[in-house]
Every structure is written in C-alpha cells, then in structure tokens.
C-alpha cells in the first residue's frame, strides 16, 4: 500500500491505495478521464462516484443518526410543532418548527423570517433549541430539519440523496408554514457541519 497526501489549510487529505491498477489509457494517448475515471475504475465502472458516496463505510463516517421521540407531533397550536416530510422512496424526514411567542399588544406580530436549519451529523432536529431561542426572541421562526433515519424519521441517511431531500423538504415546508401562519415569511437556509451542504 502507499499513501498520497496533500495539505489544504488546516486539514490534511490522505488517500490510501492498495493493489491499485491505473485505468487504461484512451486510444490516442493521454491519461483520459481524470479523477472521475480513476474513481469509477475503483468502483467498478459507471456510477462509481455514487457507489463511493453510498458505501456504508463512507456514510458511517458522514452520518451519526440517533432517534428522538416527537413531543409535539401533529400539534396545530403552541410555539413548538413536530412532524415529518415525505421524501422519495417512501421515507420520511422529521422536523421541528419553533415559533416566536405571540406579541400581545403589538399590531404587527407576523413572522417575517423563517430560518430553515440543517444540523450537524450527530444532532437531531430537536437539538436546535439554542438557535431557536435566539431567533424566536427576535420574532423569527426556525424550522429544524433532519436527515433520513434521524429522530422519528425513516430510512437511511444518504449523501447522494441529501440535496434532493432538502429540495423536497423545502417544497413541503410551505404547507407547514402556511398552517402556522408564517407561509409568507422570507426563508433563510442555515446549516452546521454537514448541514451546510444542504
């Protein structure tokens, strides 16, 4: 085996190659294909990159799902509401919506901003209380969204489905926000750690 490494800022990228046979050269010379061809050859051809991202060893590093019970499932009143968004393949992604307290004497108490928060790989949607406290104290709402298999969601987390799940959850959030009275609010996407990729 051999080690190939490079430095990027404060992090180090290291590849270990064992019994590697380089991909064949294209007719006409040149190495052809670059990194994609290299990775595809390591993973058995077309779809090689998806095979890497779907590999249990990679997803085991990227995700650390834990379960949590919803305390406010299907709530239609109150400052905290739990539920799920349906995503492709029949799975469900859990969420928690944090709403600001109603201003009793203010004329304009409508929520003007909703933060859509995608947490780190070892958190769940119910872990966003600290962020929710800051935002709701300023009159904003927070919709904390999980990944497949986290909290009360179903399925297995997947790097290849992360962005498409985000799109589906964003679209489905309109109904949830409308029901909470803040469907017209601006939305700001926020993420911590792996959630920043959403």
mmCIF file of C-alpha atoms in Angstrom:
data_model
loop_
_atom_site.group_PDB
_atom_site.id
_atom_site.type_symbol
_atom_site.label_atom_id
_atom_site.label_comp_id
_atom_site.label_asym_id
_atom_site.label_seq_id
_atom_site.Cartn_x
_atom_site.Cartn_y
_atom_site.Cartn_z
ATOM 1 C CA UNK A 1 0.000 0.000 0.000
ATOM 2 C CA UNK A 2 1.058 3.583 -0.484
ATOM 3 C CA UNK A 3 -0.011 6.892 0.975
ATOM 4 C CA UNK A 4 -0.693 10.024 -1.048
ATOM 5 C CA UNK A 5 -1.372 13.233 0.865
ATOM 6 C CA UNK A 6 -1.799 16.944 0.423
ATOM 7 C CA UNK A 7 -2.484 19.861 2.763
ATOM 8 C CA UNK A 8 -5.423 22.235 2.338
ATOM 9 C CA UNK A 9 -5.460 24.914 5.031
ATOM 10 C CA UNK A 10 -5.703 23.259 8.436
ATOM 11 C CA UNK A 11 -6.908 19.886 7.168
ATOM 12 C CA UNK A 12 -4.984 17.072 5.573
ATOM 13 C CA UNK A 13 -6.330 14.905 2.773
ATOM 14 C CA UNK A 14 -4.880 11.409 2.643
ATOM 15 C CA UNK A 15 -5.659 8.638 0.145
ATOM 16 C CA UNK A 16 -4.584 5.063 0.727
ATOM 17 C CA UNK A 17 -4.258 2.985 -2.418
ATOM 18 C CA UNK A 18 -3.955 -0.804 -2.125
ATOM 19 C CA UNK A 19 -3.439 -3.097 -5.105
ATOM 20 C CA UNK A 20 -4.425 -0.304 -7.469
ATOM 21 C CA UNK A 21 -4.242 -0.795 -11.199
ATOM 22 C CA UNK A 22 -4.437 2.511 -13.081
ATOM 23 C CA UNK A 23 -7.302 2.901 -15.563
ATOM 24 C CA UNK A 24 -6.363 2.092 -19.168
ATOM 25 C CA UNK A 25 -5.220 4.940 -21.371
ATOM 26 C CA UNK A 26 -7.550 6.078 -24.141
ATOM 27 C CA UNK A 27 -6.598 5.337 -27.704
ATOM 28 C CA UNK A 28 -4.676 8.309 -28.980
ATOM 29 C CA UNK A 29 -2.662 8.794 -25.798
ATOM 30 C CA UNK A 30 -3.186 10.801 -22.647
ATOM 31 C CA UNK A 31 -4.477 9.507 -19.375
ATOM 32 C CA UNK A 32 -8.124 10.433 -20.167
ATOM 33 C CA UNK A 33 -10.932 10.721 -17.664
ATOM 34 C CA UNK A 34 -9.060 12.263 -14.778
ATOM 35 C CA UNK A 35 -10.303 11.754 -11.227
ATOM 36 C CA UNK A 36 -13.790 10.597 -12.301
ATOM 37 C CA UNK A 37 -12.296 7.795 -14.415
ATOM 38 C CA UNK A 38 -9.953 6.835 -11.576
ATOM 39 C CA UNK A 39 -12.786 6.660 -9.045
ATOM 40 C CA UNK A 40 -15.094 4.877 -11.478
ATOM 41 C CA UNK A 41 -12.407 2.245 -12.113
ATOM 42 C CA UNK A 42 -12.015 1.776 -8.353
ATOM 43 C CA UNK A 43 -15.774 1.238 -8.001
ATOM 44 C CA UNK A 44 -16.471 -0.951 -10.986
ATOM 45 C CA UNK A 45 -17.366 1.405 -13.804
ATOM 46 C CA UNK A 46 -20.266 3.794 -14.359
ATOM 47 C CA UNK A 47 -21.873 5.155 -11.222
ATOM 48 C CA UNK A 48 -18.552 4.830 -9.437
ATOM 49 C CA UNK A 49 -18.873 8.101 -7.541
ATOM 50 C CA UNK A 50 -22.393 7.237 -6.345
ATOM 51 C CA UNK A 51 -21.051 3.873 -5.212
ATOM 52 C CA UNK A 52 -18.408 5.616 -3.112
ATOM 53 C CA UNK A 53 -20.881 8.056 -1.517
ATOM 54 C CA UNK A 54 -23.345 5.198 -0.830
ATOM 55 C CA UNK A 55 -20.700 2.925 0.661
ATOM 56 C CA UNK A 56 -21.612 2.048 4.285
ATOM 57 C CA UNK A 57 -18.093 2.924 5.422
ATOM 58 C CA UNK A 58 -18.437 6.455 3.998
ATOM 59 C CA UNK A 59 -21.998 7.014 5.246
ATOM 60 C CA UNK A 60 -20.946 5.645 8.651
ATOM 61 C CA UNK A 61 -18.399 8.448 8.871
ATOM 62 C CA UNK A 62 -20.647 11.144 7.403
ATOM 63 C CA UNK A 63 -23.755 10.412 9.471
ATOM 64 C CA UNK A 64 -24.380 9.504 13.110
ATOM 65 C CA UNK A 65 -28.161 9.119 13.264
ATOM 66 C CA UNK A 66 -29.884 8.965 16.615
ATOM 67 C CA UNK A 67 -33.526 8.583 17.481
ATOM 68 C CA UNK A 68 -35.694 11.065 19.351
ATOM 69 C CA UNK A 69 -39.372 10.996 20.176
ATOM 70 C CA UNK A 70 -41.580 13.849 18.982
ATOM 71 C CA UNK A 71 -43.045 15.801 21.889
ATOM 72 C CA UNK A 72 -45.406 17.894 19.746
ATOM 73 C CA UNK A 73 -46.346 15.573 16.860
ATOM 74 C CA UNK A 74 -49.120 16.990 14.673
ATOM 75 C CA UNK A 75 -49.578 19.999 17.013
ATOM 76 C CA UNK A 76 -51.582 22.825 15.450
ATOM 77 C CA UNK A 77 -51.123 25.267 18.329
ATOM 78 C CA UNK A 78 -48.269 26.344 20.533
ATOM 79 C CA UNK A 79 -44.723 27.510 19.915
ATOM 80 C CA UNK A 80 -43.291 24.066 19.024
ATOM 81 C CA UNK A 81 -44.645 21.693 16.359
ATOM 82 C CA UNK A 82 -43.233 18.360 15.199
ATOM 83 C CA UNK A 83 -43.920 16.400 12.044
ATOM 84 C CA UNK A 84 -42.432 14.686 9.010
ATOM 85 C CA UNK A 85 -41.896 15.495 5.363
ATOM 86 C CA UNK A 86 -42.327 12.720 2.803
ATOM 87 C CA UNK A 87 -39.301 12.200 0.547
ATOM 88 C CA UNK A 88 -38.632 9.954 -2.439
ATOM 89 C CA UNK A 89 -38.619 6.214 -1.919
ATOM 90 C CA UNK A 90 -41.372 6.324 0.716
ATOM 91 C CA UNK A 91 -39.156 7.601 3.547
ATOM 92 C CA UNK A 92 -39.967 10.426 5.957
ATOM 93 C CA UNK A 93 -37.731 13.208 7.272
ATOM 94 C CA UNK A 94 -38.598 14.587 10.710
ATOM 95 C CA UNK A 95 -38.746 18.271 11.553
ATOM 96 C CA UNK A 96 -39.406 20.606 14.465
ATOM 97 C CA UNK A 97 -40.885 24.079 13.962
ATOM 98 C CA UNK A 98 -40.134 26.685 16.631
ATOM 99 C CA UNK A 99 -42.408 29.751 16.578
ATOM 100 C CA UNK A 100 -41.896 33.046 18.408
ATOM 101 C CA UNK A 101 -44.230 33.936 21.273
ATOM 102 C CA UNK A 102 -47.198 35.995 20.135
ATOM 103 C CA UNK A 103 -46.865 39.677 20.890
ATOM 104 C CA UNK A 104 -49.999 40.504 22.856
ATOM 105 C CA UNK A 105 -50.018 44.286 22.423
ATOM 106 C CA UNK A 106 -48.235 44.677 19.077
ATOM 107 C CA UNK A 107 -50.128 45.461 15.903
ATOM 108 C CA UNK A 108 -47.608 43.679 13.674
ATOM 109 C CA UNK A 109 -46.739 40.356 15.243
ATOM 110 C CA UNK A 110 -46.442 38.391 11.982
ATOM 111 C CA UNK A 111 -43.319 36.287 11.482
ATOM 112 C CA UNK A 112 -41.259 37.898 8.733
ATOM 113 C CA UNK A 113 -38.371 35.397 8.563
ATOM 114 C CA UNK A 114 -38.126 31.621 8.931
ATOM 115 C CA UNK A 115 -34.719 30.005 9.270
ATOM 116 C CA UNK A 116 -34.534 26.537 7.708
ATOM 117 C CA UNK A 117 -31.849 24.836 9.755
ATOM 118 C CA UNK A 118 -29.935 21.707 8.764
ATOM 119 C CA UNK A 119 -27.967 20.434 11.747
ATOM 120 C CA UNK A 120 -24.663 18.627 12.125
ATOM 121 C CA UNK A 121 -24.252 14.891 11.593
ATOM 122 C CA UNK A 122 -24.526 13.938 15.294
ATOM 123 C CA UNK A 123 -27.536 16.140 16.130
ATOM 124 C CA UNK A 124 -31.282 15.844 15.586
ATOM 125 C CA UNK A 125 -33.945 18.441 14.800
ATOM 126 C CA UNK A 126 -34.799 18.740 18.494
ATOM 127 C CA UNK A 127 -31.212 19.851 19.270
ATOM 128 C CA UNK A 128 -31.739 23.335 17.860
ATOM 129 C CA UNK A 129 -33.215 24.909 20.991
ATOM 130 C CA UNK A 130 -30.289 27.304 21.459
ATOM 131 C CA UNK A 131 -30.597 28.672 17.920
ATOM 132 C CA UNK A 132 -34.390 28.726 18.192
ATOM 133 C CA UNK A 133 -34.206 30.800 21.389
ATOM 134 C CA UNK A 134 -32.119 33.463 19.660
ATOM 135 C CA UNK A 135 -34.311 33.624 16.552
ATOM 136 C CA UNK A 136 -37.711 33.443 18.251
ATOM 137 C CA UNK A 137 -36.702 36.146 20.735
ATOM 138 C CA UNK A 138 -36.300 38.408 17.686
ATOM 139 C CA UNK A 139 -39.667 37.447 16.167
ATOM 140 C CA UNK A 140 -38.337 34.903 13.655
ATOM 141 C CA UNK A 141 -39.274 31.224 13.390
ATOM 142 C CA UNK A 142 -36.956 28.234 12.996
ATOM 143 C CA UNK A 143 -37.715 25.067 11.047
ATOM 144 C CA UNK A 144 -35.115 22.482 12.071
ATOM 145 C CA UNK A 145 -34.981 19.652 9.528
ATOM 146 C CA UNK A 146 -33.413 16.197 9.962
ATOM 147 C CA UNK A 147 -31.992 13.684 7.509
ATOM 148 C CA UNK A 148 -33.402 10.263 6.679
ATOM 149 C CA UNK A 149 -33.224 7.914 9.657
ATOM 150 C CA UNK A 150 -32.761 10.655 12.276
ATOM 151 C CA UNK A 151 -35.143 11.321 15.223
ATOM 152 C CA UNK A 152 -38.564 9.891 14.256
ATOM 153 C CA UNK A 153 -37.786 9.859 10.521
ATOM 154 C CA UNK A 154 -37.448 6.681 8.483
ATOM 155 C CA UNK A 155 -34.918 5.258 6.042
ATOM 156 C CA UNK A 156 -31.147 5.530 5.940
ATOM 157 C CA UNK A 157 -29.200 8.788 5.625
ATOM 158 C CA UNK A 158 -27.573 9.173 2.232
ATOM 159 C CA UNK A 159 -25.046 11.620 0.819
ATOM 160 C CA UNK A 160 -26.438 11.023 -2.682
ATOM 161 C CA UNK A 161 -29.964 11.999 -1.555
ATOM 162 C CA UNK A 162 -29.024 14.866 0.769
ATOM 163 C CA UNK A 163 -29.616 17.724 -1.698
ATOM 164 C CA UNK A 164 -32.738 16.248 -3.330
ATOM 165 C CA UNK A 165 -34.227 15.586 0.138
ATOM 166 C CA UNK A 166 -33.514 19.217 1.016
ATOM 167 C CA UNK A 167 -35.390 20.371 -2.086
ATOM 168 C CA UNK A 168 -38.360 18.123 -1.257
ATOM 169 C CA UNK A 169 -38.454 19.302 2.366
ATOM 170 C CA UNK A 170 -38.253 22.939 1.276
ATOM 171 C CA UNK A 171 -41.240 22.465 -1.063
ATOM 172 C CA UNK A 172 -43.249 20.564 1.581
ATOM 173 C CA UNK A 173 -42.474 23.195 4.227
ATOM 174 C CA UNK A 174 -44.850 25.654 2.553
ATOM 175 C CA UNK A 175 -47.897 23.741 3.826
ATOM 176 C CA UNK A 176 -46.455 23.551 7.373
ATOM 177 C CA UNK A 177 -45.590 27.248 7.418
ATOM 178 C CA UNK A 178 -48.981 28.224 5.979
ATOM 179 C CA UNK A 179 -50.706 26.249 8.757
ATOM 180 C CA UNK A 180 -48.554 28.049 11.356
ATOM 181 C CA UNK A 181 -49.427 31.469 9.916
ATOM 182 C CA UNK A 182 -45.986 32.259 8.533
ATOM 183 C CA UNK A 183 -46.216 30.989 4.953
ATOM 184 C CA UNK A 184 -45.484 34.450 3.533
ATOM 185 C CA UNK A 185 -42.288 34.889 5.554
ATOM 186 C CA UNK A 186 -38.900 35.036 3.871
ATOM 187 C CA UNK A 187 -36.809 31.898 4.240
ATOM 188 C CA UNK A 188 -33.144 31.761 5.108
ATOM 189 C CA UNK A 189 -31.273 28.456 4.796
ATOM 190 C CA UNK A 190 -28.754 27.752 7.558
ATOM 191 C CA UNK A 191 -26.549 24.768 8.249
ATOM 192 C CA UNK A 192 -23.976 23.479 10.686
ATOM 193 C CA UNK A 193 -21.319 20.956 9.700
ATOM 194 C CA UNK A 194 -22.805 18.531 7.140
ATOM 195 C CA UNK A 195 -25.957 20.669 7.169
ATOM 196 C CA UNK A 196 -24.035 23.444 5.424
ATOM 197 C CA UNK A 197 -24.062 21.320 2.256
ATOM 198 C CA UNK A 198 -27.847 21.478 2.072
#
